Amino acid sequence: MQIIKTVAEMQMISAQIKKSGQTIGFVPTMGALHNGHLSLFDKARQKADVAIASIFVNPTQFGPNEDYEKYPRTLEADSEAAIKHNIDYIFIPSVQEMYPEGYSTYVNIKNITEVVEGIKRPGHFNGVGVVLTKLFNIVAPDYAFFGQKDYQQTLVVKQLVKDLNIPVEIFVEPTVRLENGLAMSSRNKYLSEEERERATIIYKSLIEAKAAIQEGIKNRLELVKIVTNKLNKEPKIKIDYVCVALADSLKEVDQFKSNDNIVILIAAYMGNTRLIDNMLLTII
Ligand code: AMP
């Protein structure tokens, strides 16, 4: 495995790979790798001839009061994990390399960024859009792999590559969880063991909604209430939002119909740590 630190070198390597007729599978990450990331590495490894991952804590997707400074950075362990999972190259640019002095270009993704997570984290998805556009241009992947864990982000990415004609196929892979149900996240590092256990209420509330849907509930607010009530059983959890919406548009219709594909999105604080999770379900 090779570590690449500059845009120029990464672009040269990608060009050589393409010239030789090989395909590139790409997994963008912010590091502090866990099994969620590694499942994406394995998918890239299986699908493409060459597997490339990036590790870049992207400042443009963090709000002013968010955790950019204290975001976990564990490069050594990350490199070892990437080697174990047979990644060929990891691209680890500096902030200066990605946003040199005079950097001036931003993307403005509409609609899908203007709901749910986009309201709570203004500018976040446009920051994601900028860094992914750059990374796609630098790495030139045939395939890119994203986790369902960040569900709205997967919709944003699909919109971005469609609108800007970026020739990459997007794959969305299932959320990897701890045995107790908690979705794996780099931010789980902020939690104590007790908090990690208490935070399982998030997954449990999604399971409760799933059961309600199986019993025939189609009303959005009823589903929101079921999830909210369950979350509120855990006194240390503070709900940021519970959103139940059509899966492809995130439209919050009042009454769902049979066979509608919906998503339940949750953001909640455990102490100061903001956690998100979601579940895709079909109305019966
Ligand atoms: P991040 O490092 O948080 O930017 O995440 C990099 C990629 O890993 C994104 O596509 C995430 O959706 C994905 N990811 C993060 N956590 C998980 C998880 N628990 N299961 C599957 N994918 C994940």
Tab-separated table of C-alpha atoms and ligand atoms in Angstrom:
chain	number	residue	atom	x	y	z
A	1	MET	CA	0.000	0.000	0.000
A	2	GLN	CA	1.246	3.458	-0.873
A	3	ILE	CA	0.458	6.696	0.947
A	4	ILE	CA	-0.013	9.630	-1.413
A	5	LYS	CA	0.053	13.156	-0.061
A	6	THR	CA	-0.115	15.428	-3.069
A	7	VAL	CA	-2.809	16.059	-5.642
A	8	ALA	CA	-0.266	15.941	-8.465
A	9	GLU	CA	1.010	12.486	-7.498
A	10	MET	CA	-2.471	11.083	-6.953
A	11	GLN	CA	-3.607	12.368	-10.346
A	12	MET	CA	-0.561	10.892	-12.034
A	13	ILE	CA	-1.156	7.480	-10.462
A	14	SER	CA	-4.867	7.514	-11.363
A	15	ALA	CA	-4.038	8.439	-14.945
A	16	GLN	CA	-1.585	5.545	-15.173
A	17	ILE	CA	-4.120	3.096	-13.759
A	18	LYS	CA	-6.735	4.237	-16.266
A	19	LYS	CA	-4.272	4.064	-19.125
A	20	SER	CA	-3.527	0.455	-18.266
A	21	GLY	CA	-7.256	-0.281	-18.595
A	22	GLN	CA	-7.818	-0.997	-14.890
A	23	THR	CA	-10.820	0.199	-12.913
A	24	ILE	CA	-10.612	2.295	-9.734
A	25	GLY	CA	-12.829	1.788	-6.683
A	26	PHE	CA	-12.758	4.720	-4.252
A	27	VAL	CA	-13.796	5.224	-0.625
A	28	PRO	CA	-13.616	8.785	0.707
A	29	THR	CA	-13.359	9.014	4.507
A	30	MET	CA	-12.366	11.358	7.291
A	31	GLY	CA	-10.346	8.618	8.976
A	32	ALA	CA	-10.580	7.245	12.530
A	33	LEU	CA	-11.442	4.105	10.641
A	34	HIS	CA	-13.859	1.522	12.023
A	35	ASN	CA	-15.618	-1.508	10.592
A	36	GLY	CA	-18.154	0.696	8.789
A	37	HIS	CA	-15.362	2.236	6.715
A	38	LEU	CA	-13.638	-1.119	6.342
A	39	SER	CA	-16.763	-2.743	4.920
A	40	LEU	CA	-16.626	-0.076	2.195
A	41	PHE	CA	-12.936	-0.816	1.629
A	42	ASP	CA	-13.819	-4.487	1.111
A	43	LYS	CA	-16.548	-3.572	-1.390
A	44	ALA	CA	-14.141	-1.372	-3.363
A	45	ARG	CA	-11.553	-4.154	-3.267
A	46	GLN	CA	-14.067	-6.693	-4.624
A	47	LYS	CA	-15.510	-4.481	-7.327
A	48	ALA	CA	-12.474	-2.748	-8.830
A	49	ASP	CA	-8.969	-3.635	-9.994
A	50	VAL	CA	-7.413	-0.914	-7.854
A	51	ALA	CA	-8.778	0.211	-4.471
A	52	ILE	CA	-8.108	3.769	-3.329
A	53	ALA	CA	-9.244	5.385	-0.076
A	54	SER	CA	-8.848	8.958	1.064
A	55	ILE	CA	-8.482	10.277	4.577
A	56	PHE	CA	-9.182	13.969	4.881
A	57	VAL	CA	-10.927	15.787	7.705
A	58	ASN	CA	-12.562	18.341	5.463
A	59	PRO	CA	-12.851	21.751	7.151
A	60	THR	CA	-15.464	23.072	4.696
A	61	GLN	CA	-18.093	20.600	5.878
A	62	PHE	CA	-17.849	21.538	9.560
A	63	GLY	CA	-19.854	24.407	11.036
A	64	PRO	CA	-18.120	27.042	13.210
A	65	ASN	CA	-19.278	25.417	16.462
A	66	GLU	CA	-18.707	21.832	15.398
A	67	ASP	CA	-15.938	19.384	16.232
A	68	TYR	CA	-13.423	20.003	13.401
A	69	GLU	CA	-10.528	20.633	15.810
A	70	LYS	CA	-11.172	17.690	18.078
A	71	TYR	CA	-12.278	15.232	15.380
A	72	PRO	CA	-10.275	12.021	16.027
A	73	ARG	CA	-7.159	11.669	13.890
A	74	THR	CA	-5.595	8.209	14.075
A	75	LEU	CA	-3.430	8.016	10.968
A	76	GLU	CA	-1.140	5.230	12.075
A	77	ALA	CA	-3.910	2.816	13.011
A	78	ASP	CA	-5.808	3.860	9.874
A	79	SER	CA	-2.856	2.999	7.626
A	80	GLU	CA	-2.540	-0.414	9.259
A	81	ALA	CA	-6.256	-1.089	8.778
A	82	ALA	CA	-6.034	-0.044	5.125
A	83	ILE	CA	-3.097	-2.410	4.581
A	84	LYS	CA	-5.024	-5.272	6.217
A	85	HIS	CA	-7.956	-4.611	3.892
A	86	ASN	CA	-5.749	-4.622	0.805
A	87	ILE	CA	-6.189	-0.995	-0.148
A	88	ASP	CA	-3.670	-0.093	-2.855
A	89	TYR	CA	-3.360	3.643	-2.207
A	90	ILE	CA	-4.480	6.002	0.523
A	91	PHE	CA	-4.648	9.637	-0.405
A	92	ILE	CA	-3.975	11.829	2.635
A	93	PRO	CA	-3.734	15.440	1.513
A	94	SER	CA	-3.166	18.359	3.864
A	95	VAL	CA	-5.722	21.156	4.149
A	96	GLN	CA	-3.220	23.409	2.351
A	97	GLU	CA	-2.984	20.885	-0.501
A	98	MET	CA	-6.772	20.753	-0.931
A	99	TYR	CA	-7.520	24.424	-0.243
A	100	PRO	CA	-4.391	26.427	-1.109
A	101	GLU	CA	-4.337	30.169	-0.628
A	102	GLY	CA	-6.700	31.802	-3.075
A	103	TYR	CA	-9.074	28.841	-3.228
A	104	SER	CA	-12.401	30.318	-4.367
A	105	THR	CA	-14.776	27.723	-5.807
A	106	TYR	CA	-17.812	26.346	-3.998
A	107	VAL	CA	-20.786	24.261	-5.044
A	108	ASN	CA	-24.356	25.062	-4.175
A	109	ILE	CA	-26.542	21.976	-4.133
A	110	LYS	CA	-30.227	22.849	-3.806
A	111	ASN	CA	-33.367	21.032	-2.616
A	112	ILE	CA	-32.115	17.783	-1.097
A	113	THR	CA	-29.669	19.803	1.051
A	114	GLU	CA	-32.413	22.133	2.292
A	115	VAL	CA	-34.161	19.645	4.585
A	116	VAL	CA	-33.453	17.675	7.772
A	117	GLU	CA	-29.657	17.479	8.328
A	118	GLY	CA	-29.150	20.381	5.918
A	119	ILE	CA	-31.248	22.666	8.142
A	120	LYS	CA	-29.407	21.638	11.298
A	121	ARG	CA	-25.974	21.889	9.695
A	122	PRO	CA	-26.110	24.832	7.285
A	123	GLY	CA	-23.380	24.625	4.652
A	124	HIS	CA	-22.459	21.063	5.585
A	125	PHE	CA	-23.594	19.377	2.386
A	126	ASN	CA	-22.094	22.054	0.168
A	127	GLY	CA	-18.795	21.412	1.949
A	128	VAL	CA	-19.246	17.718	1.253
A	129	GLY	CA	-20.071	18.597	-2.361
A	130	VAL	CA	-16.875	20.636	-2.778
A	131	VAL	CA	-14.566	18.024	-1.328
A	132	LEU	CA	-16.152	15.154	-3.238
A	133	THR	CA	-16.030	17.045	-6.536
A	134	LYS	CA	-12.329	17.657	-5.913
A	135	LEU	CA	-11.665	14.070	-4.830
A	136	PHE	CA	-13.543	12.653	-7.824
A	137	ASN	CA	-11.477	14.886	-10.118
A	138	ILE	CA	-8.233	13.872	-8.427
A	139	VAL	CA	-8.839	10.127	-8.046
A	140	ALA	CA	-11.038	9.669	-11.147
A	141	PRO	CA	-12.774	6.580	-9.756
A	142	ASP	CA	-15.040	4.323	-11.781
A	143	TYR	CA	-16.893	3.373	-8.592
A	144	ALA	CA	-17.279	5.170	-5.256
A	145	PHE	CA	-18.640	3.636	-2.067
A	146	PHE	CA	-20.690	5.342	0.633
A	147	GLY	CA	-22.416	4.155	3.803
A	148	GLN	CA	-26.161	4.237	4.339
A	149	LYS	CA	-25.313	5.532	7.822
A	150	ASP	CA	-25.128	9.025	6.281
A	151	TYR	CA	-28.327	8.549	4.315
A	152	GLN	CA	-28.998	12.123	3.235
A	153	GLN	CA	-25.374	12.417	2.147
A	154	THR	CA	-25.882	9.489	-0.258
A	155	LEU	CA	-28.778	11.366	-1.882
A	156	VAL	CA	-26.658	14.507	-2.114
A	157	VAL	CA	-23.767	12.615	-3.715
A	158	LYS	CA	-26.047	11.015	-6.294
A	159	GLN	CA	-27.499	14.439	-7.134
A	160	LEU	CA	-24.027	15.985	-7.406
A	161	VAL	CA	-22.553	13.394	-9.789
A	162	LYS	CA	-25.714	13.447	-11.910
A	163	ASP	CA	-25.895	17.247	-12.160
A	164	LEU	CA	-22.178	17.785	-12.763
A	165	ASN	CA	-21.816	14.778	-15.098
A	166	ILE	CA	-19.105	13.210	-12.985
A	167	PRO	CA	-18.459	9.782	-14.519
A	168	VAL	CA	-18.523	7.680	-11.359
A	169	GLU	CA	-20.955	4.988	-10.277
A	170	ILE	CA	-22.160	5.450	-6.686
A	171	PHE	CA	-22.695	2.438	-4.421
A	172	VAL	CA	-24.480	2.675	-1.075
A	173	GLU	CA	-23.669	-0.036	1.453
A	174	PRO	CA	-25.511	-1.050	4.639
A	175	THR	CA	-24.793	0.536	8.020
A	176	VAL	CA	-22.398	-1.523	10.117
A	177	ARG	CA	-23.411	-1.720	13.777
A	178	LEU	CA	-21.922	-2.800	17.066
A	179	GLU	CA	-23.405	-5.975	18.481
A	180	ASN	CA	-25.694	-3.860	20.684
A	181	GLY	CA	-27.121	-2.103	17.611
A	182	LEU	CA	-25.325	1.237	17.845
A	183	ALA	CA	-24.259	2.405	14.387
A	184	MET	CA	-20.482	2.552	14.149
A	185	SER	CA	-19.179	6.094	13.918
A	186	SER	CA	-15.861	7.846	14.393
A	187	ARG	CA	-17.699	10.091	16.874
A	188	ASN	CA	-18.462	7.074	19.096
A	189	LYS	CA	-14.888	7.656	20.318
A	190	TYR	CA	-16.257	10.647	22.247
A	191	LEU	CA	-18.648	8.400	24.216
A	192	SER	CA	-17.994	6.607	27.485
A	193	GLU	CA	-18.845	2.924	27.661
A	194	GLU	CA	-22.020	3.767	29.562
A	195	GLU	CA	-23.033	6.365	26.961
A	196	ARG	CA	-22.410	3.880	24.154
A	197	GLU	CA	-24.814	1.499	25.850
A	198	ARG	CA	-27.417	4.200	26.474
A	199	ALA	CA	-27.144	5.380	22.852
A	200	THR	CA	-28.489	2.026	21.650
A	201	ILE	CA	-31.935	3.539	22.280
A	202	ILE	CA	-31.517	5.146	18.831
A	203	TYR	CA	-31.433	1.797	17.055
A	204	LYS	CA	-34.118	0.406	19.356
A	205	SER	CA	-36.443	3.264	18.420
A	206	LEU	CA	-35.909	2.503	14.729
A	207	ILE	CA	-36.762	-1.141	15.381
A	208	GLU	CA	-39.921	-0.017	17.184
A	209	ALA	CA	-40.957	2.008	14.135
A	210	LYS	CA	-40.302	-0.994	11.927
A	211	ALA	CA	-42.629	-3.092	14.085
A	212	ALA	CA	-45.306	-0.372	13.920
A	213	ILE	CA	-45.091	-0.326	10.141
A	214	GLN	CA	-45.438	-4.097	10.079
A	215	GLU	CA	-48.603	-3.657	12.107
A	216	GLY	CA	-49.948	-1.433	9.354
A	217	ILE	CA	-49.279	2.113	10.540
A	218	LYS	CA	-49.067	4.524	7.593
A	219	ASN	CA	-49.429	7.888	9.283
A	220	ARG	CA	-46.221	9.920	9.399
A	221	LEU	CA	-46.862	11.767	12.651
A	222	GLU	CA	-47.816	8.534	14.381
A	223	LEU	CA	-44.489	7.044	13.335
A	224	VAL	CA	-42.618	10.173	14.469
A	225	LYS	CA	-44.355	9.896	17.831
A	226	ILE	CA	-43.460	6.239	18.282
A	227	VAL	CA	-39.789	6.969	17.638
A	228	THR	CA	-39.792	10.128	19.775
A	229	ASN	CA	-41.466	8.405	22.724
A	230	LYS	CA	-38.973	5.582	22.618
A	231	LEU	CA	-35.994	7.954	22.438
A	232	ASN	CA	-37.356	9.976	25.341
A	233	LYS	CA	-37.247	6.865	27.536
A	234	GLU	CA	-33.496	7.426	27.703
A	235	PRO	CA	-33.002	10.522	29.880
A	236	LYS	CA	-29.451	11.182	28.631
A	237	ILE	CA	-30.586	11.477	25.000
A	238	LYS	CA	-31.556	14.865	23.585
A	239	ILE	CA	-33.402	14.638	20.275
A	240	ASP	CA	-32.219	16.946	17.494
A	241	TYR	CA	-34.722	15.649	14.959
A	242	VAL	CA	-36.833	12.656	14.061
A	243	CYS	CA	-37.839	12.706	10.413
A	244	VAL	CA	-40.004	10.162	8.630
A	245	ALA	CA	-40.069	10.782	4.888
A	246	LEU	CA	-40.174	9.281	1.432
A	247	ALA	CA	-36.800	7.651	0.907
A	248	ASP	CA	-35.851	9.104	-2.458
A	249	SER	CA	-36.979	12.733	-1.984
A	250	LEU	CA	-37.118	13.126	1.828
A	251	LYS	CA	-40.610	14.560	1.340
A	252	GLU	CA	-42.618	14.438	4.562
A	253	VAL	CA	-46.065	13.457	3.322
A	254	ASP	CA	-48.781	13.081	5.982
A	255	GLN	CA	-50.014	9.679	4.977
A	256	PHE	CA	-47.884	7.048	3.311
A	257	LYS	CA	-49.249	4.523	0.843
A	258	SER	CA	-48.659	0.792	0.566
A	259	ASN	CA	-45.294	0.007	-1.048
A	260	ASP	CA	-43.912	3.488	-0.361
A	261	ASN	CA	-40.217	3.283	0.427
A	262	ILE	CA	-39.590	5.481	3.422
A	263	VAL	CA	-36.693	6.423	5.627
A	264	ILE	CA	-36.624	7.238	9.301
A	265	LEU	CA	-33.832	9.658	10.121
A	266	ILE	CA	-32.685	10.424	13.640
A	267	ALA	CA	-30.170	12.883	15.013
A	268	ALA	CA	-29.710	12.990	18.770
A	269	TYR	CA	-27.195	14.170	21.311
A	270	MET	CA	-25.684	11.860	23.875
A	271	GLY	CA	-24.017	14.401	26.110
A	272	ASN	CA	-22.187	16.724	23.699
A	273	THR	CA	-21.871	14.085	21.012
A	274	ARG	CA	-24.209	14.296	18.070
A	275	LEU	CA	-25.186	10.903	16.649
A	276	ILE	CA	-27.185	10.098	13.531
A	277	ASP	CA	-28.828	6.918	12.342
A	278	ASN	CA	-31.566	5.840	9.971
A	279	MET	CA	-33.572	2.926	8.679
A	280	LEU	CA	-35.083	2.278	5.270
A	281	LEU	CA	-38.502	0.625	5.368
A	282	THR	CA	-41.361	-0.212	3.031
A	283	ILE	CA	-44.941	0.602	4.002
A	284	ILE	CA	-47.146	-2.502	3.868
B	1	AMP	P1	-16.741	9.536	7.427
B	1	AMP	O1	-15.336	9.116	7.710
B	1	AMP	O2	-17.590	9.676	8.642
B	1	AMP	O3	-16.813	10.724	6.492
B	1	AMP	O4	-17.389	8.334	6.614
B	1	AMP	C1	-16.823	7.862	5.424
B	1	AMP	C2	-17.777	6.895	4.782
B	1	AMP	O5	-18.006	5.795	5.661
B	1	AMP	C3	-19.150	7.524	4.495
B	1	AMP	O6	-19.616	7.054	3.250
B	1	AMP	C4	-19.980	6.999	5.633
B	1	AMP	O7	-21.355	6.925	5.326
B	1	AMP	C5	-19.389	5.617	5.823
B	1	AMP	N1	-19.720	5.093	7.153
B	1	AMP	C6	-19.540	5.713	8.352
B	1	AMP	N2	-20.031	4.939	9.345
B	1	AMP	C7	-20.534	3.820	8.769
B	1	AMP	C8	-21.169	2.644	9.261
B	1	AMP	N3	-21.409	2.460	10.549
B	1	AMP	N4	-21.559	1.709	8.361
B	1	AMP	C9	-21.334	1.886	7.035
B	1	AMP	N5	-20.734	2.956	6.518
B	1	AMP	C10	-20.327	3.920	7.354
